[in-house]
JSON list of N, CA and C in Angstrom, two decimals:
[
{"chain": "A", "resi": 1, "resn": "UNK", "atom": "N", "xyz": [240.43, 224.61, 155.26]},
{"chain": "A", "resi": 1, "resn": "UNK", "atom": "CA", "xyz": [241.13, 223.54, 154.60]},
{"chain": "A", "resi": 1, "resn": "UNK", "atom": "C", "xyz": [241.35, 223.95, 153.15]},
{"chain": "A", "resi": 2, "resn": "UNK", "atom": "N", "xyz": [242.57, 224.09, 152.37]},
{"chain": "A", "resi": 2, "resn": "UNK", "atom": "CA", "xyz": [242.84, 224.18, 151.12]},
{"chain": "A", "resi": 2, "resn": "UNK", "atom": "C", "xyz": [243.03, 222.59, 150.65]},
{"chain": "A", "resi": 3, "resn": "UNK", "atom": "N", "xyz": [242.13, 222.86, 149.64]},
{"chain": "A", "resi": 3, "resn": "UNK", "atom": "CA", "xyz": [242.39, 221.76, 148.43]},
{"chain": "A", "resi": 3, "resn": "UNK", "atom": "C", "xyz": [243.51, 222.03, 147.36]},
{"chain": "A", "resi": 4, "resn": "UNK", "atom": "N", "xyz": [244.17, 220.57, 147.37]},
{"chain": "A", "resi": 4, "resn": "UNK", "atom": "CA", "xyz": [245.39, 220.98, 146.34]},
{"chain": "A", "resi": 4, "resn": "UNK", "atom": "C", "xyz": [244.54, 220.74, 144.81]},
{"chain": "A", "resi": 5, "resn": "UNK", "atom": "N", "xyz": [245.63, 221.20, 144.24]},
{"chain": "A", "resi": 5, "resn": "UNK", "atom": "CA", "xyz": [244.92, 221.76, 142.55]},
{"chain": "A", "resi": 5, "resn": "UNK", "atom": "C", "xyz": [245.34, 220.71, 141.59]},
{"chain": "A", "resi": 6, "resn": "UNK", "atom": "N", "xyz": [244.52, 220.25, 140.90]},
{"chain": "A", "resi": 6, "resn": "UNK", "atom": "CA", "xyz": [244.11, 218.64, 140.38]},
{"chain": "A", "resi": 6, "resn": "UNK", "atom": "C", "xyz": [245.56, 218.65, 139.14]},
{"chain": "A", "resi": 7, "resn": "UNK", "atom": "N", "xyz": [246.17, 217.46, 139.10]},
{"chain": "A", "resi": 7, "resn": "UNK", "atom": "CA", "xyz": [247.33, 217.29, 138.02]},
{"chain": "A", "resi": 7, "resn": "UNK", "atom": "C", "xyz": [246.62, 218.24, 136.87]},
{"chain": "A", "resi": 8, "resn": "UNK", "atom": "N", "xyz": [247.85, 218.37, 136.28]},
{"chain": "A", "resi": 8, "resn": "UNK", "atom": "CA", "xyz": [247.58, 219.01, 134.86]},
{"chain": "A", "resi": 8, "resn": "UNK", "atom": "C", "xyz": [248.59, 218.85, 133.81]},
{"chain": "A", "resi": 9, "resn": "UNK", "atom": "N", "xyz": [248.25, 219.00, 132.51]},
{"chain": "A", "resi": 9, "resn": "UNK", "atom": "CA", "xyz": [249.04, 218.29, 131.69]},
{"chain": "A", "resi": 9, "resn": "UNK", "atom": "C", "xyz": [249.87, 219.69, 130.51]},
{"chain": "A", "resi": 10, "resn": "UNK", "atom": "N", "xyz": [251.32, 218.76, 130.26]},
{"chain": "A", "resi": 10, "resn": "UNK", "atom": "CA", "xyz": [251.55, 220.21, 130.13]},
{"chain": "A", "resi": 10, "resn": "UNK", "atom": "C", "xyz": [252.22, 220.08, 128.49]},
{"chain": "A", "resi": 11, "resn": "UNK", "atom": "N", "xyz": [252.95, 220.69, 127.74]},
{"chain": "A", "resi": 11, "resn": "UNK", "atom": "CA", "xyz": [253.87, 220.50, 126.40]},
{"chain": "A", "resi": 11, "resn": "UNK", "atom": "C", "xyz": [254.58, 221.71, 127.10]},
{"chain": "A", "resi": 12, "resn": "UNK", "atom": "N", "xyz": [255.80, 220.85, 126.57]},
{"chain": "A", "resi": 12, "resn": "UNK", "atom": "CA", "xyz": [257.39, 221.37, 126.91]},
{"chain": "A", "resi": 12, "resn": "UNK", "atom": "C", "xyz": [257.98, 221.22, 125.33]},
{"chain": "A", "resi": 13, "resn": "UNK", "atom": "N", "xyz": [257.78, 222.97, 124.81]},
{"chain": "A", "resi": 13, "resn": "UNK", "atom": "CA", "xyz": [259.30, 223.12, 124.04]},
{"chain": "A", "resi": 13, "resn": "UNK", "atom": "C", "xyz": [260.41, 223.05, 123.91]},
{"chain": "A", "resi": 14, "resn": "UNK", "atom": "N", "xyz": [261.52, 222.27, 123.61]},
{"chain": "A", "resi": 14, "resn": "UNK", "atom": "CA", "xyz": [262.81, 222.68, 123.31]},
{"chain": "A", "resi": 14, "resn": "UNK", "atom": "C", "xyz": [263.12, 222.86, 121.69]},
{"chain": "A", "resi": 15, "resn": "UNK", "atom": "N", "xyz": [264.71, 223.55, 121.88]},
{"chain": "A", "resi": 15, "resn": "UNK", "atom": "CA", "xyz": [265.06, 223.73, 120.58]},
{"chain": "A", "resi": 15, "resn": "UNK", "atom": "C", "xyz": [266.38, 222.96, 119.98]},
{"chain": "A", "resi": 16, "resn": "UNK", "atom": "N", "xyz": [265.68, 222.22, 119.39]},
{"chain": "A", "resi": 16, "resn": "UNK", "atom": "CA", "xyz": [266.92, 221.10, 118.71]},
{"chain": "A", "resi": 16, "resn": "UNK", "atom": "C", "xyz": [266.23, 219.66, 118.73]},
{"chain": "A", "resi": 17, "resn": "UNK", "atom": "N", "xyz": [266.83, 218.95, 118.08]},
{"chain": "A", "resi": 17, "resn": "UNK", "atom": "CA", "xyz": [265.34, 217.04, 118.48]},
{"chain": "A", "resi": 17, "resn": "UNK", "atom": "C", "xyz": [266.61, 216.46, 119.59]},
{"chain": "A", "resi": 18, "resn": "UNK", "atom": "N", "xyz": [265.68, 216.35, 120.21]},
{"chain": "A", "resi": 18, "resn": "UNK", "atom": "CA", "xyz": [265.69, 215.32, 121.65]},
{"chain": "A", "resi": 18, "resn": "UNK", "atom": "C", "xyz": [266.87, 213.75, 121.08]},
{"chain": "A", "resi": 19, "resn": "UNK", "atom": "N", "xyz": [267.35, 213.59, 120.99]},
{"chain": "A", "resi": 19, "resn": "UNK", "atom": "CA", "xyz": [268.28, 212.14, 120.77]},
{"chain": "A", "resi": 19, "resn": "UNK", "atom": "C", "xyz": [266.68, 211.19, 121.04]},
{"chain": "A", "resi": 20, "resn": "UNK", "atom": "N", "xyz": [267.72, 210.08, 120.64]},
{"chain": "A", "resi": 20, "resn": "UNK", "atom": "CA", "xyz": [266.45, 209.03, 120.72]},
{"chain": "A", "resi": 20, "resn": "UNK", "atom": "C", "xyz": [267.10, 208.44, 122.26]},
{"chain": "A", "resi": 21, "resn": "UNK", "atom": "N", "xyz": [268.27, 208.51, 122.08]},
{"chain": "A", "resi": 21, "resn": "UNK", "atom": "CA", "xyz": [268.65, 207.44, 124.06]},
{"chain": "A", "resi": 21, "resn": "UNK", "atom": "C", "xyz": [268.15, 208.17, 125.01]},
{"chain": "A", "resi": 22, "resn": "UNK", "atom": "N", "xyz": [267.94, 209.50, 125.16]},
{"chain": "A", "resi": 22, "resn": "UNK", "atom": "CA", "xyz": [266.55, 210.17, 126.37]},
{"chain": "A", "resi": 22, "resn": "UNK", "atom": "C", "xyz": [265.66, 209.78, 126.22]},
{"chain": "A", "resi": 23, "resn": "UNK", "atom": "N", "xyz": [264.84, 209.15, 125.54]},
{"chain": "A", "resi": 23, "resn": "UNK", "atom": "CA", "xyz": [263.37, 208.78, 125.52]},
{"chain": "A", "resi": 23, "resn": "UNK", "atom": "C", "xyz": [262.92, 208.25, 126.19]},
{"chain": "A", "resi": 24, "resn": "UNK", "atom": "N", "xyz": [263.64, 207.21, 127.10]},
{"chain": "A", "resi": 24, "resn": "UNK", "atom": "CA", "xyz": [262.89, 206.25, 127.83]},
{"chain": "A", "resi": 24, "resn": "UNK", "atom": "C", "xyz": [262.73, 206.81, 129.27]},
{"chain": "A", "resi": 25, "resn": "UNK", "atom": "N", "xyz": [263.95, 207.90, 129.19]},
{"chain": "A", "resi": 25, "resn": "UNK", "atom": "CA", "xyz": [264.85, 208.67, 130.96]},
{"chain": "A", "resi": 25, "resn": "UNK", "atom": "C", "xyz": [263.52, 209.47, 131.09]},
{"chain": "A", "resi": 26, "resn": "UNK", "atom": "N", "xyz": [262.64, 210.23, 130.24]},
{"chain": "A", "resi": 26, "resn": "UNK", "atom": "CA", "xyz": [261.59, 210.84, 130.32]},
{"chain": "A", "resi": 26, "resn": "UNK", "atom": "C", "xyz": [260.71, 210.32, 130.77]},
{"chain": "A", "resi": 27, "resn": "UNK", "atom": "N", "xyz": [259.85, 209.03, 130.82]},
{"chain": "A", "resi": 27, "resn": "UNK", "atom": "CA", "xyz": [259.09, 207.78, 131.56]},
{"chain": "A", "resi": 27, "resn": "UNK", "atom": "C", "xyz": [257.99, 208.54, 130.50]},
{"chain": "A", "resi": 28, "resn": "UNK", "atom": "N", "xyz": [256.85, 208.48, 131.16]},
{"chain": "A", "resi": 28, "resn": "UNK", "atom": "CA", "xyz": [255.27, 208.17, 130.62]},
{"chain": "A", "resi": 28, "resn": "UNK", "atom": "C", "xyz": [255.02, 210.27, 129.43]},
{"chain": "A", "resi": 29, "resn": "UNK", "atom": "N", "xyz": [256.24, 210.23, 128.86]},
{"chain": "A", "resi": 29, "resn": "UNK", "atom": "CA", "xyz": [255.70, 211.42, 128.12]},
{"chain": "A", "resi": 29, "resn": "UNK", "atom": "C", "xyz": [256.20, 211.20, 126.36]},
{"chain": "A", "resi": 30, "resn": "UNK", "atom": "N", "xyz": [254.85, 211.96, 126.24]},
{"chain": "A", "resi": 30, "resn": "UNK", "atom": "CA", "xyz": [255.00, 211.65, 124.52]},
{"chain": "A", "resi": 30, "resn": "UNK", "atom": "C", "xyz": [256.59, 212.67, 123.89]},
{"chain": "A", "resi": 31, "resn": "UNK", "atom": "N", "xyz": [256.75, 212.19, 122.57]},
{"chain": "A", "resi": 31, "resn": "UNK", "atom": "CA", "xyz": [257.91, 213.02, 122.54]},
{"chain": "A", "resi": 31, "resn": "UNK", "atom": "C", "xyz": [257.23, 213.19, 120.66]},
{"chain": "A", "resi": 32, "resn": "UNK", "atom": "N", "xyz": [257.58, 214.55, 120.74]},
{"chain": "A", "resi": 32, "resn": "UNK", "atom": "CA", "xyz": [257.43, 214.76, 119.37]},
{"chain": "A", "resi": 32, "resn": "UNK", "atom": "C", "xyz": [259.04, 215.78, 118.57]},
{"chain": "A", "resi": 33, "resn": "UNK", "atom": "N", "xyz": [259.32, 214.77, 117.43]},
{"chain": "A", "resi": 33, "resn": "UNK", "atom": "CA", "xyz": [260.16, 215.91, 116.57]},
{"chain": "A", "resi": 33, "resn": "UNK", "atom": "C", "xyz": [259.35, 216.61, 115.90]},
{"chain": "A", "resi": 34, "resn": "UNK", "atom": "N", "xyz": [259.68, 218.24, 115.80]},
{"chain": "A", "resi": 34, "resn": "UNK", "atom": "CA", "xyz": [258.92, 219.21, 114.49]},
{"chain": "A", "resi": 34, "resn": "UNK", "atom": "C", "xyz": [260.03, 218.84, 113.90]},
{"chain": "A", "resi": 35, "resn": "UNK", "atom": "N", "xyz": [259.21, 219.40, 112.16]},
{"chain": "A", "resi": 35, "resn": "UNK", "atom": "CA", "xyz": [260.20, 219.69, 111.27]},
{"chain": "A", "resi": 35, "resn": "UNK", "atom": "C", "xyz": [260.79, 221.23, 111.07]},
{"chain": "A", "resi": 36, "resn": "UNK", "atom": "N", "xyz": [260.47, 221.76, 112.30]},
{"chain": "A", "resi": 36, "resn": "UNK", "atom": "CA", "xyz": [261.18, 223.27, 112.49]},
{"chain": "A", "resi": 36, "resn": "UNK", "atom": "C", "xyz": [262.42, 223.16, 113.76]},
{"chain": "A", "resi": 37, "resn": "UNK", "atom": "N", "xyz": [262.68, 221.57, 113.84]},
{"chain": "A", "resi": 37, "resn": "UNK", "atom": "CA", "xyz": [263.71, 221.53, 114.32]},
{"chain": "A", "resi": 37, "resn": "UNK", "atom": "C", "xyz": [263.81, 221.47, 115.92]},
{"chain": "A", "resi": 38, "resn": "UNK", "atom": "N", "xyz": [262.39, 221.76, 116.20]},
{"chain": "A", "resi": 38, "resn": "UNK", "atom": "CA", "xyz": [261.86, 221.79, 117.59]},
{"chain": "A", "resi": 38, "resn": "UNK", "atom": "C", "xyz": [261.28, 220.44, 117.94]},
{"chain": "A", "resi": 39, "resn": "UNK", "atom": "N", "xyz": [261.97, 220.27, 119.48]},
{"chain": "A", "resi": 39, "resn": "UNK", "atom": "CA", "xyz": [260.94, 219.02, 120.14]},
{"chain": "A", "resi": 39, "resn": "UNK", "atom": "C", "xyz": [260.24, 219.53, 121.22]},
{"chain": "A", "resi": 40, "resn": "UNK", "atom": "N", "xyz": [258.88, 218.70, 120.95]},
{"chain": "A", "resi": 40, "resn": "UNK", "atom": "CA", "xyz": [257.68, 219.09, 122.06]},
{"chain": "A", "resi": 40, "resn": "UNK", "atom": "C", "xyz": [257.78, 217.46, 122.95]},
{"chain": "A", "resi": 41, "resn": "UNK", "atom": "N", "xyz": [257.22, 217.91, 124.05]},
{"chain": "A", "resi": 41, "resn": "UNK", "atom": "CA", "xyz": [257.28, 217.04, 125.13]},
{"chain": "A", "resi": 41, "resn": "UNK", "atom": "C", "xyz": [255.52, 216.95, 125.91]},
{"chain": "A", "resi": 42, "resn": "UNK", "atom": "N", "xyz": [255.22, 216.15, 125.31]},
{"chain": "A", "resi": 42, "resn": "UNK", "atom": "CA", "xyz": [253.49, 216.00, 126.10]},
{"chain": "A", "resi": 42, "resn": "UNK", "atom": "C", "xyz": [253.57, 215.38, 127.15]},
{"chain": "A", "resi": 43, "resn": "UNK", "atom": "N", "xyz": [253.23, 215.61, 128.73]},
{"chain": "A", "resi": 43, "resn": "UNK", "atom": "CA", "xyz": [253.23, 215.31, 129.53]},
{"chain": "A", "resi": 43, "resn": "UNK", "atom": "C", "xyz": [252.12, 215.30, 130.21]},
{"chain": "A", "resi": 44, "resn": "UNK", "atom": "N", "xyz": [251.81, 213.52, 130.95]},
{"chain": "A", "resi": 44, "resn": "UNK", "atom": "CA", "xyz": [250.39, 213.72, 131.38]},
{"chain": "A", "resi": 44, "resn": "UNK", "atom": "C", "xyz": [249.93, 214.14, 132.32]},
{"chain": "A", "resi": 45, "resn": "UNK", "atom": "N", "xyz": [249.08, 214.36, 133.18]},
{"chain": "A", "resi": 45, "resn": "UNK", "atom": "CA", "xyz": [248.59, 215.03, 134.37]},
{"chain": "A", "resi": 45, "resn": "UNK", "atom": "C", "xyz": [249.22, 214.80, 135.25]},
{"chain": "A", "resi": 46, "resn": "UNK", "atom": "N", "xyz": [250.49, 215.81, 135.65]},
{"chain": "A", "resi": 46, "resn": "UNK", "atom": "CA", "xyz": [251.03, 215.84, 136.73]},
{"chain": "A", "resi": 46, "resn": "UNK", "atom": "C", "xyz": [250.93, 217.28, 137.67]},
{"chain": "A", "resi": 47, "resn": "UNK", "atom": "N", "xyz": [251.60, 216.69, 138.61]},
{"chain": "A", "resi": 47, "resn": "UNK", "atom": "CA", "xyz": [251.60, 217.85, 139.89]},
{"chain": "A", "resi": 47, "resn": "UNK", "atom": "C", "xyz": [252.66, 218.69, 139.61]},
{"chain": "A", "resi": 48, "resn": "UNK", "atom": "N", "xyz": [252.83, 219.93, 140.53]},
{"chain": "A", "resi": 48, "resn": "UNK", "atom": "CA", "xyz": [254.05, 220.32, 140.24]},
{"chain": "A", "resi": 48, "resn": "UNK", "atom": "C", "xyz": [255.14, 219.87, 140.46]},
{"chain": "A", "resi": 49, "resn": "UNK", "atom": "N", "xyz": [255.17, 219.43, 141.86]},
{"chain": "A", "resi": 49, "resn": "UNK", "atom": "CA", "xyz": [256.72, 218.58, 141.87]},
{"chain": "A", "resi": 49, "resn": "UNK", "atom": "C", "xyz": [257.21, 218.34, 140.46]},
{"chain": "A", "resi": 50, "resn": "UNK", "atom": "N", "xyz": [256.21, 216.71, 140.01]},
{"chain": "A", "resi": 50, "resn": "UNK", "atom": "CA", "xyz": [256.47, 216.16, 139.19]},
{"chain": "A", "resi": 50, "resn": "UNK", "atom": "C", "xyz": [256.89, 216.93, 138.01]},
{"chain": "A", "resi": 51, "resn": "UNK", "atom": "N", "xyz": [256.04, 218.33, 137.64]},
{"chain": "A", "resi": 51, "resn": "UNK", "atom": "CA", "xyz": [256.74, 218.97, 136.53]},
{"chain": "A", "resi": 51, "resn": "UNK", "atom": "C", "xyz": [258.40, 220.15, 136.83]},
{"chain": "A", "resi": 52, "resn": "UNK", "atom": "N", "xyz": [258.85, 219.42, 138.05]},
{"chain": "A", "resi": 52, "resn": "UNK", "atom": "CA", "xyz": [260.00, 220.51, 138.38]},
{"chain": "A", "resi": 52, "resn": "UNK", "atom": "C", "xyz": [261.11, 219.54, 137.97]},
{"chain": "A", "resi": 53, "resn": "UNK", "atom": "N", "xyz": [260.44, 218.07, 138.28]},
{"chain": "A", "resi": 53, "resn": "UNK", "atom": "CA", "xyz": [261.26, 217.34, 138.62]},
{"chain": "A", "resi": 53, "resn": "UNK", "atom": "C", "xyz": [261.54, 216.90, 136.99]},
{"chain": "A", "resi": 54, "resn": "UNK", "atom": "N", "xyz": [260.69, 217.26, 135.99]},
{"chain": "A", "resi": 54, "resn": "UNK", "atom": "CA", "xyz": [260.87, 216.87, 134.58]},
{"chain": "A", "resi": 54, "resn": "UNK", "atom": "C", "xyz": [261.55, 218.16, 133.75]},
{"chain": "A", "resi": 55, "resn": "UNK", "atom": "N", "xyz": [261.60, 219.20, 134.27]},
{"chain": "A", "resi": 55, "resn": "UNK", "atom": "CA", "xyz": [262.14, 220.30, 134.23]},
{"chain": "A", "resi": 55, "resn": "UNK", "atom": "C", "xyz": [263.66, 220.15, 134.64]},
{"chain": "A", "resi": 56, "resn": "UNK", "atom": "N", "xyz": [263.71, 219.72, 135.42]},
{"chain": "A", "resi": 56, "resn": "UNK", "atom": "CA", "xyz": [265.12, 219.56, 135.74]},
{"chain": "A", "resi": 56, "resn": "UNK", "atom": "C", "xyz": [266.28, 218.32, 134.74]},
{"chain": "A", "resi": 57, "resn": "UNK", "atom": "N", "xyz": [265.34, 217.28, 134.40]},
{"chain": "A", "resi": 57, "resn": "UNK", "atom": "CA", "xyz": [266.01, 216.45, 133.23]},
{"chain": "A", "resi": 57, "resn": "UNK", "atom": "C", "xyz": [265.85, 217.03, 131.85]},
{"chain": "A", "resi": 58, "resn": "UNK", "atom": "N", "xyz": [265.02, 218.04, 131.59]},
{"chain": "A", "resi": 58, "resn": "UNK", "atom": "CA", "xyz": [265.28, 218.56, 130.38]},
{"chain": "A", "resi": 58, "resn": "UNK", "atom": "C", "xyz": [266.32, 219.68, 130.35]},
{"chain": "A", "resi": 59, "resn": "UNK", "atom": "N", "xyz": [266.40, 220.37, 131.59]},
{"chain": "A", "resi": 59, "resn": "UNK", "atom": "CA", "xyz": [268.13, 220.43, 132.06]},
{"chain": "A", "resi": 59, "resn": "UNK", "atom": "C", "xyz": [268.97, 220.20, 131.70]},
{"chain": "A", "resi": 60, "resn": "UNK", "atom": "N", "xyz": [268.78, 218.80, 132.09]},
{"chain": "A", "resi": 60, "resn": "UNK", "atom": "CA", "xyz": [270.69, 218.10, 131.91]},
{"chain": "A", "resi": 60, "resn": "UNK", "atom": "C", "xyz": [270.27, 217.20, 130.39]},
{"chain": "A", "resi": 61, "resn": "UNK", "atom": "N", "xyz": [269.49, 217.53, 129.72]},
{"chain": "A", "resi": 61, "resn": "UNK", "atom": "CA", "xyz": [269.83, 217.20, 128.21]},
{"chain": "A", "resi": 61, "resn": "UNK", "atom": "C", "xyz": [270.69, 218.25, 127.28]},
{"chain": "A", "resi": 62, "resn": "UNK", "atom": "N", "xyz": [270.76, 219.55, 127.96]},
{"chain": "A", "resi": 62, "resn": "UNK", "atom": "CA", "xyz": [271.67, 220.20, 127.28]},
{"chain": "A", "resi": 62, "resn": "UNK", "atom": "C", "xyz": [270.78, 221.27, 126.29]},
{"chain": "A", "resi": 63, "resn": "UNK", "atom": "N", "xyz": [269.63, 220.67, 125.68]},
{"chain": "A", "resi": 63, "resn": "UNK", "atom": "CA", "xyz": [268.48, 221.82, 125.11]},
{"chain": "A", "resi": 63, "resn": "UNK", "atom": "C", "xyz": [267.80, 223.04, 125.61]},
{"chain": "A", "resi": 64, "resn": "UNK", "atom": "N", "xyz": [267.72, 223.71, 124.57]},
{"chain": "A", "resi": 64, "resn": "UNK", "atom": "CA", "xyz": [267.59, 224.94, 125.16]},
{"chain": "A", "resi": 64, "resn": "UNK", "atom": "C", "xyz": [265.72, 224.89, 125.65]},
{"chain": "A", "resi": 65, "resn": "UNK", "atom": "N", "xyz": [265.14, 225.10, 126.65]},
{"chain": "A", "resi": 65, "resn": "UNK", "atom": "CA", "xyz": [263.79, 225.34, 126.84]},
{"chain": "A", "resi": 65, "resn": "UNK", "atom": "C", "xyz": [263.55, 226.58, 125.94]},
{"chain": "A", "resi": 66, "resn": "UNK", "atom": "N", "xyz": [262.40, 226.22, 125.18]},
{"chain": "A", "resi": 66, "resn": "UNK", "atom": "CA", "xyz": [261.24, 227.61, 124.44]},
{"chain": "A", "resi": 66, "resn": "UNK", "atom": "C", "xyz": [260.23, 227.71, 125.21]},
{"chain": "A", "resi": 67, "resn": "UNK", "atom": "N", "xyz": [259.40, 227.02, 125.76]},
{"chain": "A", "resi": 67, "resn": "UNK", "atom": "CA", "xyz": [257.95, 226.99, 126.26]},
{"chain": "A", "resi": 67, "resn": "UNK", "atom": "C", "xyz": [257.86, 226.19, 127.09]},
{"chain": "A", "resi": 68, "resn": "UNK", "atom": "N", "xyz": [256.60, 226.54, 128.09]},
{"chain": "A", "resi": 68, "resn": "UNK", "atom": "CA", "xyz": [256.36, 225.19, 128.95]},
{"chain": "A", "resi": 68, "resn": "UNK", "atom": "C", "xyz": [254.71, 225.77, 128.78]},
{"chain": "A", "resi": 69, "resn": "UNK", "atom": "N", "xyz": [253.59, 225.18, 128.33]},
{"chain": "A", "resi": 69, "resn": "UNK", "atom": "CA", "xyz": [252.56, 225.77, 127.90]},
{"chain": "A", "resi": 69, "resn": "UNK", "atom": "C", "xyz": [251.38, 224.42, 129.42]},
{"chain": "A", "resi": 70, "resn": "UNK", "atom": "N", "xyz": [250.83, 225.32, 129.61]},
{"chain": "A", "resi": 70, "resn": "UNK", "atom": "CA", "xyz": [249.36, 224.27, 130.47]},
{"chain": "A", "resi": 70, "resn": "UNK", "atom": "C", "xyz": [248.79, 223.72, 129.19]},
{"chain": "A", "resi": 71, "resn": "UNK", "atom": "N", "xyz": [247.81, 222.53, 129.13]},
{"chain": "A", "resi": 71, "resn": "UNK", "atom": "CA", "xyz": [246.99, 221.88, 128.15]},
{"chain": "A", "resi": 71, "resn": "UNK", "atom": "C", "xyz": [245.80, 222.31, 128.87]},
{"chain": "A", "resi": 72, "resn": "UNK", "atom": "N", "xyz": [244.91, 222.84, 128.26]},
{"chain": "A", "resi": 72, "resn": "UNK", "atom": "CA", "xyz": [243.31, 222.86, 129.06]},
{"chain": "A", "resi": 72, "resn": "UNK", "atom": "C", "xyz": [242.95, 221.36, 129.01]},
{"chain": "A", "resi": 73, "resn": "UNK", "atom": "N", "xyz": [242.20, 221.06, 130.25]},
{"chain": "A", "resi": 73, "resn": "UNK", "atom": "CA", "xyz": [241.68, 219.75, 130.36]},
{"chain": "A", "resi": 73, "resn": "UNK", "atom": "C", "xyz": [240.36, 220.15, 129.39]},
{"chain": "A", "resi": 74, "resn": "UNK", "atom": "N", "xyz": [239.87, 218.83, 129.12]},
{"chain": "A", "resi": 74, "resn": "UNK", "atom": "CA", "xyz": [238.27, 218.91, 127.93]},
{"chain": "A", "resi": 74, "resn": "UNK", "atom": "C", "xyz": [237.00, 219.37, 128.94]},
{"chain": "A", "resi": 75, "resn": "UNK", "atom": "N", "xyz": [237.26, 219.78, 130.11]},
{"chain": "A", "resi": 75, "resn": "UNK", "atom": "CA", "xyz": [236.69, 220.38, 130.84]},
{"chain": "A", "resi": 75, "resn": "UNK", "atom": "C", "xyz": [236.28, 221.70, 131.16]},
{"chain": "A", "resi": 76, "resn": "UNK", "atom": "N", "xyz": [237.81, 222.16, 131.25]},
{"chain": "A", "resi": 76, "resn": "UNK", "atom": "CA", "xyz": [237.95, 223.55, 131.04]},
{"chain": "A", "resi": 76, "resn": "UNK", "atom": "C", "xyz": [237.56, 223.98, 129.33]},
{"chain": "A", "resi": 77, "resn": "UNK", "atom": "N", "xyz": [237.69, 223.42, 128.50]},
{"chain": "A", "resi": 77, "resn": "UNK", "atom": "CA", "xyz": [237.29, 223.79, 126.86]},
{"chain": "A", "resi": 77, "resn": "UNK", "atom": "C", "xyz": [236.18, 223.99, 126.47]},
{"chain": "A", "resi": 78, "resn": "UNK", "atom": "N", "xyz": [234.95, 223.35, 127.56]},
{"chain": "A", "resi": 78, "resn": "UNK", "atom": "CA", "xyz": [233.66, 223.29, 127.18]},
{"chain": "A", "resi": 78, "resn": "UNK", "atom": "C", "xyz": [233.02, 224.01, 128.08]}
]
C-alpha cells in the first residue's frame, strides 16, 4: 500500500505585481507585492493537483513565472 504525500505549502514567484481584480480568482492564497517589482504567492497546504491547478491560473494572468519554491513544514525545520 503507498501512502500519498501530506499537502504542502508552496511560494510562487512572478515577475510584475499581480493586479488587484485576480486576488480573489486565487481563493485561500496570500499575495504579496515586492518592491523589486516581483509578486510572491503563499499558498497553503495543498496537493499537487491543487498546485497544477493554481499553476495554470497564474497562466492565464499573463505573468511571467520565476519560482515555484516548497515551504518546509515546522516539522521538517526542527
Amino acid at each position: 500500500m503507498t501512502l500519498a504525500n501530506p499537502p504542502t505549502r508552496y511560494q510562487i514567484r512572478l515577475q510584475g505585481h499581480l493586479p488587484n481584480r485576480w486576488a480573489g480568482w486565487f481563493g485561500d492564497v496570500t499575495i504579496g507585492l515586492n518592491a523589486d517589482g516581483t509578486t510572491v504567492l503563499t499558498c497553503p497546504a495543498i496537493d499537487q493537483a491543487a498546485l497544477y491547478g493554481l499553476l495554470r491560473k497564474v497562466r492565464d494572468t499573463g505573468l511571467t513565472l520565476i519560482a515555484v519554491n516548497q515551504i518546509p513544514s515546522t516539522q521538517e525545520q526542527a
